[in-house]
Amino acid sequence: MSTTTLPSSTRRRFLARAATAAVLATALAACGSGGGSAPAAGGSGGGDKLTMGFAQVGAESGWRTANTKSIQESAAKAGVDLKFSDAQQKQENQIKAIRSYIQQKVDIIAFSPVVETGWDAVLLEAKRANIPVILTDRAIDSPDTSLYKTFLGSDFTVEGKKAGEWLVQKYQGKTDPVAIVELQGTTGAAPAIDRKEGFAEATKVAPNLKVVASQTGDFTRSGGKQVMEAFLKSQPKIDVVYAHNDDMALGAIEAIEAAGKVPGKDITIISVDAVKDGMTALAAGKINYIVECNPLLGPQLMDLAKKVKAGQEVPKRVLTEETTFDQAKAAEALPSRQY
Ligand code: GYE
């Protein structure tokens, strides 16, 4: 997409991102080894022990639960003293948690910003207190990239594109109108903005594919169910559900079944994440396609934190590697799925 067609806030974000070198996760050698103790940098950890304050978004989805578990387990394994908070999807709670970590003089602050904007003031406070910040999973929209050391997480625009490309492929050669309803993630969150944008970009080539309704389900199962119930009442015809995560797709499945329709057959369902419940529904034929988003960021986060504390250079952007699943691939992958 040409940057000139983007709204200014998106353009700023896009340019800031494009300016940073994208480095694949695989480039991080010894990722997750937890080995090697970093020299103390004057934090409250005491001795060699690194203290990290982590401000988590919440517990809104299966993805988030797996992400939290990965962070807590990796911290224990890496000998990192983890202070963990759950913001219940509220930015004000995350800001409070970050301020408390600054007060406690932790060595590193890591967090997954619930929404993209509104972080500059608190991150400036961290910077002034000389506490490095690592963005995990979600990005912020700020022209000041000095507010964080690195951003570890997925490329959500690519995820949205993969979802859209599969749909274009499915309807290739057909010109009949295809009515798509979109269940958006949390309003203002990077994965909601980018997954919407990536999907729109990929489906642009097929003008018969039309998003007829799009609303937030806040990344939760109950949100997905509620919005889908309303869509089923208000829309004369729904061919496809594009859900920004598995939990909302699972909620939508409940609504579709309650309306006497067959999910995966009467209505095609695409989602993002590939958590166990999503993959189970995919293998059972109730979802048609899932784009993977990897929540197991803990080992890489601990590795990056140790490097940052030791004063080593880290890439400004660390991308995670991901795949996609159709129904057959899901059935094959399920038995060995970790989350
Ligand atoms: O897709 C969703 C969760 O930020 C990538 O947040 C994450 C998203 C994930 O609630 O399930």
PDB file of C-alpha atoms in Angstrom, residues 64-167:
ATOM      1  CA  ARG A  64      -3.279 -14.057  26.264  1.00  0.00           C
ATOM      2  CA  THR A  65      -3.356 -16.921  28.766  1.00  0.00           C
ATOM      3  CA  ALA A  66      -0.685 -18.778  26.789  1.00  0.00           C
ATOM      4  CA  ASN A  67       1.362 -15.575  26.511  1.00  0.00           C
ATOM      5  CA  THR A  68       1.225 -14.942  30.264  1.00  0.00           C
ATOM      6  CA  LYS A  69       2.219 -18.532  31.022  1.00  0.00           C
ATOM      7  CA  SER A  70       5.137 -18.290  28.606  1.00  0.00           C
ATOM      8  CA  ILE A  71       6.381 -15.065  30.199  1.00  0.00           C
ATOM      9  CA  GLN A  72       6.062 -16.361  33.773  1.00  0.00           C
ATOM     10  CA  GLU A  73       7.691 -19.718  33.011  1.00  0.00           C
ATOM     11  CA  SER A  74      10.524 -18.179  31.004  1.00  0.00           C
ATOM     12  CA  ALA A  75      11.254 -15.649  33.740  1.00  0.00           C
ATOM     13  CA  ALA A  76      11.532 -18.432  36.321  1.00  0.00           C
ATOM     14  CA  LYS A  77      13.767 -20.437  33.998  1.00  0.00           C
ATOM     15  CA  ALA A  78      15.994 -17.472  33.201  1.00  0.00           C
ATOM     16  CA  GLY A  79      16.314 -16.449  36.862  1.00  0.00           C
ATOM     17  CA  VAL A  80      14.486 -13.178  36.240  1.00  0.00           C
ATOM     18  CA  ASP A  81      12.633 -11.640  39.187  1.00  0.00           C
ATOM     19  CA  LEU A  82       9.256 -10.919  37.540  1.00  0.00           C
ATOM     20  CA  LYS A  83       6.741  -8.426  38.837  1.00  0.00           C
ATOM     21  CA  PHE A  84       3.552  -9.101  36.911  1.00  0.00           C
ATOM     22  CA  SER A  85       0.305  -7.152  36.651  1.00  0.00           C
ATOM     23  CA  ASP A  86      -2.957  -7.714  34.762  1.00  0.00           C
ATOM     24  CA  ALA A  87      -4.602  -4.496  33.533  1.00  0.00           C
ATOM     25  CA  GLN A  88      -7.983  -6.041  32.701  1.00  0.00           C
ATOM     26  CA  GLN A  89      -7.788  -4.446  29.247  1.00  0.00           C
ATOM     27  CA  LYS A  90      -7.675  -0.918  30.691  1.00  0.00           C
ATOM     28  CA  GLN A  91      -4.963   1.505  29.640  1.00  0.00           C
ATOM     29  CA  GLU A  92      -5.183   3.454  32.906  1.00  0.00           C
ATOM     30  CA  ASN A  93      -4.350   0.268  34.842  1.00  0.00           C
ATOM     31  CA  GLN A  94      -1.339  -0.389  32.618  1.00  0.00           C
ATOM     32  CA  ILE A  95      -0.110   3.174  33.121  1.00  0.00           C
ATOM     33  CA  LYS A  96      -0.482   2.767  36.900  1.00  0.00           C
ATOM     34  CA  ALA A  97       1.460  -0.503  36.811  1.00  0.00           C
ATOM     35  CA  ILE A  98       4.270   1.076  34.768  1.00  0.00           C
ATOM     36  CA  ARG A  99       4.475   4.009  37.205  1.00  0.00           C
ATOM     37  CA  SER A 100       4.732   1.592  40.108  1.00  0.00           C
ATOM     38  CA  TYR A 101       7.543  -0.314  38.343  1.00  0.00           C
ATOM     39  CA  ILE A 102       9.379   2.999  37.880  1.00  0.00           C
ATOM     40  CA  GLN A 103       8.972   3.720  41.583  1.00  0.00           C
ATOM     41  CA  GLN A 104      10.257   0.255  42.461  1.00  0.00           C
ATOM     42  CA  LYS A 105      13.305   0.912  40.253  1.00  0.00           C
ATOM     43  CA  VAL A 106      13.042  -2.332  38.300  1.00  0.00           C
ATOM     44  CA  ASP A 107      15.817  -3.029  35.767  1.00  0.00           C
ATOM     45  CA  ILE A 108      13.487  -3.431  32.781  1.00  0.00           C
ATOM     46  CA  ILE A 109       9.879  -2.621  32.060  1.00  0.00           C
ATOM     47  CA  ALA A 110       8.110  -4.770  29.481  1.00  0.00           C
ATOM     48  CA  PHE A 111       4.512  -4.415  28.413  1.00  0.00           C
ATOM     49  CA  SER A 112       1.952  -5.203  25.769  1.00  0.00           C
ATOM     50  CA  PRO A 113       0.133  -1.910  25.119  1.00  0.00           C
ATOM     51  CA  VAL A 114      -3.620  -2.468  25.119  1.00  0.00           C
ATOM     52  CA  VAL A 115      -4.069   0.394  22.617  1.00  0.00           C
ATOM     53  CA  GLU A 116      -1.541   2.099  20.373  1.00  0.00           C
ATOM     54  CA  THR A 117      -1.694   5.718  21.517  1.00  0.00           C
ATOM     55  CA  GLY A 118      -1.336   7.637  24.766  1.00  0.00           C
ATOM     56  CA  TRP A 119       1.945   6.207  26.094  1.00  0.00           C
ATOM     57  CA  ASP A 120       4.406   9.054  25.563  1.00  0.00           C
ATOM     58  CA  ALA A 121       4.114  10.671  29.007  1.00  0.00           C
ATOM     59  CA  VAL A 122       4.585   7.526  31.080  1.00  0.00           C
ATOM     60  CA  LEU A 123       7.320   6.170  28.823  1.00  0.00           C
ATOM     61  CA  LEU A 124       9.140   9.467  29.110  1.00  0.00           C
ATOM     62  CA  GLU A 125       9.033   9.042  32.886  1.00  0.00           C
ATOM     63  CA  ALA A 126      10.647   5.610  32.497  1.00  0.00           C
ATOM     64  CA  LYS A 127      13.273   7.046  30.170  1.00  0.00           C
ATOM     65  CA  ARG A 128      14.120   9.821  32.636  1.00  0.00           C
ATOM     66  CA  ALA A 129      14.456   7.196  35.378  1.00  0.00           C
ATOM     67  CA  ASN A 130      16.867   5.309  33.085  1.00  0.00           C
ATOM     68  CA  ILE A 131      14.692   2.221  32.945  1.00  0.00           C
ATOM     69  CA  PRO A 132      14.694   0.613  29.498  1.00  0.00           C
ATOM     70  CA  VAL A 133      11.335  -0.434  28.038  1.00  0.00           C
ATOM     71  CA  ILE A 134      10.634  -3.442  25.821  1.00  0.00           C
ATOM     72  CA  LEU A 135       7.376  -3.544  23.859  1.00  0.00           C
ATOM     73  CA  THR A 136       6.009  -7.070  23.760  1.00  0.00           C
ATOM     74  CA  ASP A 137       3.359  -8.349  21.334  1.00  0.00           C
ATOM     75  CA  ARG A 138       1.725  -4.973  20.513  1.00  0.00           C
ATOM     76  CA  ALA A 139       3.205  -1.753  19.146  1.00  0.00           C
ATOM     77  CA  ILE A 140       2.661   1.848  20.165  1.00  0.00           C
ATOM     78  CA  ASP A 141       1.969   4.722  17.787  1.00  0.00           C
ATOM     79  CA  SER A 142       4.493   7.385  18.665  1.00  0.00           C
ATOM     80  CA  PRO A 143       6.990   9.296  16.539  1.00  0.00           C
ATOM     81  CA  ASP A 144       9.480   9.012  19.433  1.00  0.00           C
ATOM     82  CA  THR A 145      11.080   5.610  18.986  1.00  0.00           C
ATOM     83  CA  SER A 146      13.615   6.406  21.729  1.00  0.00           C
ATOM     84  CA  LEU A 147      10.862   5.599  24.249  1.00  0.00           C
ATOM     85  CA  TYR A 148      11.533   1.866  23.877  1.00  0.00           C
ATOM     86  CA  LYS A 149      14.567  -0.306  23.157  1.00  0.00           C
ATOM     87  CA  THR A 150      12.910  -2.924  21.019  1.00  0.00           C
ATOM     88  CA  PHE A 151       9.560  -4.291  19.931  1.00  0.00           C
ATOM     89  CA  LEU A 152       9.116  -8.075  20.000  1.00  0.00           C
ATOM     90  CA  GLY A 153       6.037  -9.515  18.321  1.00  0.00           C
ATOM     91  CA  SER A 154       4.159 -10.515  15.198  1.00  0.00           C
ATOM     92  CA  ASP A 155       3.454  -8.575  12.029  1.00  0.00           C
ATOM     93  CA  PHE A 156      -0.317  -8.195  12.342  1.00  0.00           C
ATOM     94  CA  THR A 157      -0.713  -6.636   8.883  1.00  0.00           C
ATOM     95  CA  VAL A 158       0.820  -9.736   7.343  1.00  0.00           C
ATOM     96  CA  GLU A 159      -1.580 -11.873   9.399  1.00  0.00           C
ATOM     97  CA  GLY A 160      -4.575  -9.926   8.047  1.00  0.00           C
ATOM     98  CA  LYS A 161      -3.187 -10.270   4.521  1.00  0.00           C
ATOM     99  CA  LYS A 162      -2.820 -14.031   4.864  1.00  0.00           C
ATOM    100  CA  ALA A 163      -6.480 -14.265   5.957  1.00  0.00           C
ATOM    101  CA  GLY A 164      -7.590 -12.144   2.999  1.00  0.00           C
ATOM    102  CA  GLU A 165      -5.442 -14.018   0.498  1.00  0.00           C
ATOM    103  CA  TRP A 166      -6.969 -17.339   1.503  1.00  0.00           C
ATOM    104  CA  LEU A 167     -10.450 -15.935   0.946  1.00  0.00           C
TER     105      LEU A 167
END
